[in-house]
Amino acid sequence: SSGGTLYGNPKQIPVNEDYPLSPISYHGAGKWAIEAFFRVYASRPGRSLIILRPSNLYGPGQSLREGFGVIRTMLEHLRLGTEMKIWGQGDTVRDFLFIEDMVDVCIRFLNRPGESGIYNVGSGLGCSLKQVKDVVERVCGKQLRVVYQPERRGDVRSIVLDSSRLMAHLGWRSAVSLEEGISITWQWLLDQ
């Protein structure tokens, strides 16, 4: 699923799995509906279901897709020397998670068949888009050209996931820092 879109604009940060779901976009509503379908499926005897709600994933192999993947988009604009649009003033906060950390969680659950539960998967650290831009520029040694546009309806203002349930259950913590993950992703992009 997607933790960032399901919780909407929460009144408390970080957000745990028990926080009421309140999507504010069609994308989030679709994720909510998918979870509902899977819960009905898993309600039958003998079926198990693990729902993972990741934060904003990024890393090597991520395709360029308009409106998704702000880190990938920043790196692409930096590589090409083109101007990037940021909706709002860059104070939107997200919880970014390197793809290898997410894969680690998936593998751990694949090795534990029959379990059920809902788990947030995030770094637990909130970064504004301005802060991410600063890290990208520092790691890449280049200045990103940005133009700020009016905020868009349907964009979550701030979301940071509380992954303590996952940490308690699997002993898992995110291992790759934002700076390290951006560096790895930048090198992958340059090698393309």
XYZ file of C-alpha atoms in Angstrom:
192
model
C 0.000 0.000 0.000
C 1.262 3.534 0.609
C 1.507 5.113 4.046
C 1.885 8.623 2.724
C -1.384 8.661 0.823
C -3.563 6.643 3.205
C -3.275 8.840 6.288
C -4.009 12.134 4.520
C -2.975 15.181 6.557
C -2.613 13.684 10.041
C -2.919 15.808 13.153
C 0.014 14.004 14.784
C 3.423 13.003 13.453
C 4.774 10.365 13.288
C 1.723 8.322 12.323
C 1.249 4.747 13.493
C -0.867 2.021 11.879
C -3.849 2.684 14.153
C -4.305 6.252 12.939
C -7.591 6.616 11.011
C -7.210 6.345 7.246
C -8.200 9.577 5.543
C -6.860 9.794 1.975
C -7.213 13.149 0.199
C -6.428 12.007 -3.350
C -7.760 9.454 -5.812
C -4.416 7.667 -5.547
C -4.862 7.328 -1.776
C -8.485 6.264 -2.112
C -7.406 3.546 -4.527
C -4.820 2.259 -2.050
C -7.489 2.228 0.668
C -9.807 0.213 -1.583
C -7.071 -2.312 -2.407
C -6.411 -2.845 1.295
C -10.154 -3.420 1.835
C -10.261 -6.054 -0.923
C -7.260 -7.859 0.539
C -8.741 -7.783 4.049
C -11.927 -9.431 2.778
C -9.830 -12.081 1.021
C -7.814 -12.743 4.190
C -10.924 -12.981 6.384
C -11.467 -16.571 5.215
C -10.051 -19.325 7.457
C -6.510 -20.398 6.676
C -5.498 -17.211 4.886
C -2.906 -14.750 6.107
C -2.201 -11.200 5.038
C 0.673 -8.813 5.613
C -0.032 -5.222 4.603
C 3.047 -3.039 4.261
C 2.579 0.717 4.110
C 5.871 2.159 2.866
C 6.864 5.786 2.978
C 8.298 7.499 -0.127
C 10.549 4.939 -1.783
C 13.488 5.853 -3.986
C 16.622 4.269 -5.371
C 18.303 2.725 -8.403
C 15.944 1.349 -11.024
C 13.147 3.811 -10.269
C 11.507 4.946 -13.476
C 10.850 8.587 -14.185
C 7.125 9.240 -13.782
C 5.498 12.635 -13.592
C 4.059 13.352 -10.157
C 5.861 10.451 -8.447
C 9.365 10.007 -7.084
C 10.607 13.450 -6.130
C 14.182 12.300 -5.486
C 14.400 10.550 -8.862
C 12.905 13.642 -10.490
C 15.381 15.987 -8.769
C 18.308 13.846 -9.863
C 17.074 13.732 -13.450
C 16.693 17.518 -13.621
C 20.140 17.903 -12.084
C 21.644 15.486 -14.601
C 20.034 17.291 -17.547
C 20.495 20.796 -16.155
C 16.778 21.498 -16.535
C 14.435 23.405 -14.252
C 12.229 21.490 -11.808
C 8.790 22.564 -10.606
C 8.078 22.210 -6.898
C 4.467 22.644 -5.856
C 4.251 24.901 -2.813
C 7.211 26.538 -1.107
C 9.254 23.366 -0.572
C 8.144 22.958 3.032
C 6.159 19.786 2.312
C 7.559 17.038 4.570
C 7.999 13.394 3.578
C 9.566 10.269 5.056
C 11.995 8.846 2.476
C 13.064 5.200 2.433
C 15.769 3.637 0.264
C 14.487 0.725 -1.824
C 16.948 -1.787 -0.353
C 15.490 -1.158 3.108
C 12.003 -1.950 1.769
C 13.238 -5.088 0.013
C 14.805 -6.213 3.304
C 11.393 -5.981 5.024
C 9.697 -7.933 2.219
C 12.291 -10.713 2.360
C 11.966 -10.978 6.136
C 8.202 -11.479 5.834
C 8.584 -13.949 2.951
C 10.682 -16.033 5.334
C 7.836 -15.984 7.900
C 4.836 -17.505 6.079
C 1.462 -17.514 7.753
C 1.858 -14.233 9.596
C -0.673 -11.431 9.405
C -0.538 -7.762 10.289
C -0.325 -4.185 9.099
C 3.042 -2.434 9.252
C 4.325 1.014 8.371
C 7.735 0.893 6.708
C 9.590 4.185 6.914
C 12.734 5.830 8.135
C 10.812 7.756 10.800
C 12.598 10.940 9.737
C 10.779 13.807 8.096
C 12.526 15.938 5.474
C 11.108 18.935 3.681
C 11.559 19.151 -0.066
C 13.963 22.047 0.529
C 16.052 19.812 2.800
C 16.048 17.027 0.203
C 17.111 19.552 -2.452
C 20.010 20.614 -0.203
C 21.142 16.988 0.258
C 20.870 16.314 -3.490
C 22.966 19.397 -4.283
C 25.585 18.522 -1.658
C 25.882 14.888 -2.781
C 25.964 15.698 -6.495
C 28.033 18.860 -6.290
C 25.624 20.769 -8.515
C 22.921 23.402 -8.089
C 19.342 22.298 -8.881
C 17.312 24.917 -10.739
C 13.867 25.124 -9.137
C 10.723 27.126 -9.802
C 8.072 27.121 -7.087
C 4.440 26.746 -8.182
C 1.203 27.180 -6.200
C 0.292 24.236 -3.943
C -1.839 21.496 -5.466
C -5.013 20.114 -3.941
C -4.599 16.486 -3.033
C -0.980 16.797 -1.887
C -0.339 15.699 1.687
C 1.403 18.521 3.584
C 3.403 16.432 6.034
C 3.763 12.698 6.642
C 6.273 10.717 8.702
C 5.623 7.071 9.497
C 6.011 5.442 12.896
C 7.552 2.037 12.172
C 7.922 0.967 15.803
C 5.469 -1.949 15.363
C 7.704 -3.336 12.591
C 10.831 -2.690 14.628
C 9.382 -4.570 17.611
C 8.165 -7.479 15.461
C 11.193 -7.986 13.199
C 13.961 -6.042 14.904
C 14.163 -4.014 11.688
C 15.461 -0.471 11.246
C 16.195 1.413 8.066
C 19.903 1.043 7.337
C 20.554 3.505 4.498
C 20.669 7.230 5.285
C 19.113 9.742 2.912
C 22.536 11.049 1.902
C 23.907 7.565 1.226
C 20.802 6.514 -0.698
C 20.869 9.633 -2.867
C 24.565 9.057 -3.573
C 23.933 5.459 -4.671
C 20.961 6.529 -6.810
C 22.949 9.381 -8.406
C 25.775 7.014 -9.348
C 23.254 4.562 -10.848
C 21.719 7.365 -12.908
C 25.123 8.514 -14.172
C 25.962 4.947 -15.221
C 22.850 4.688 -17.425
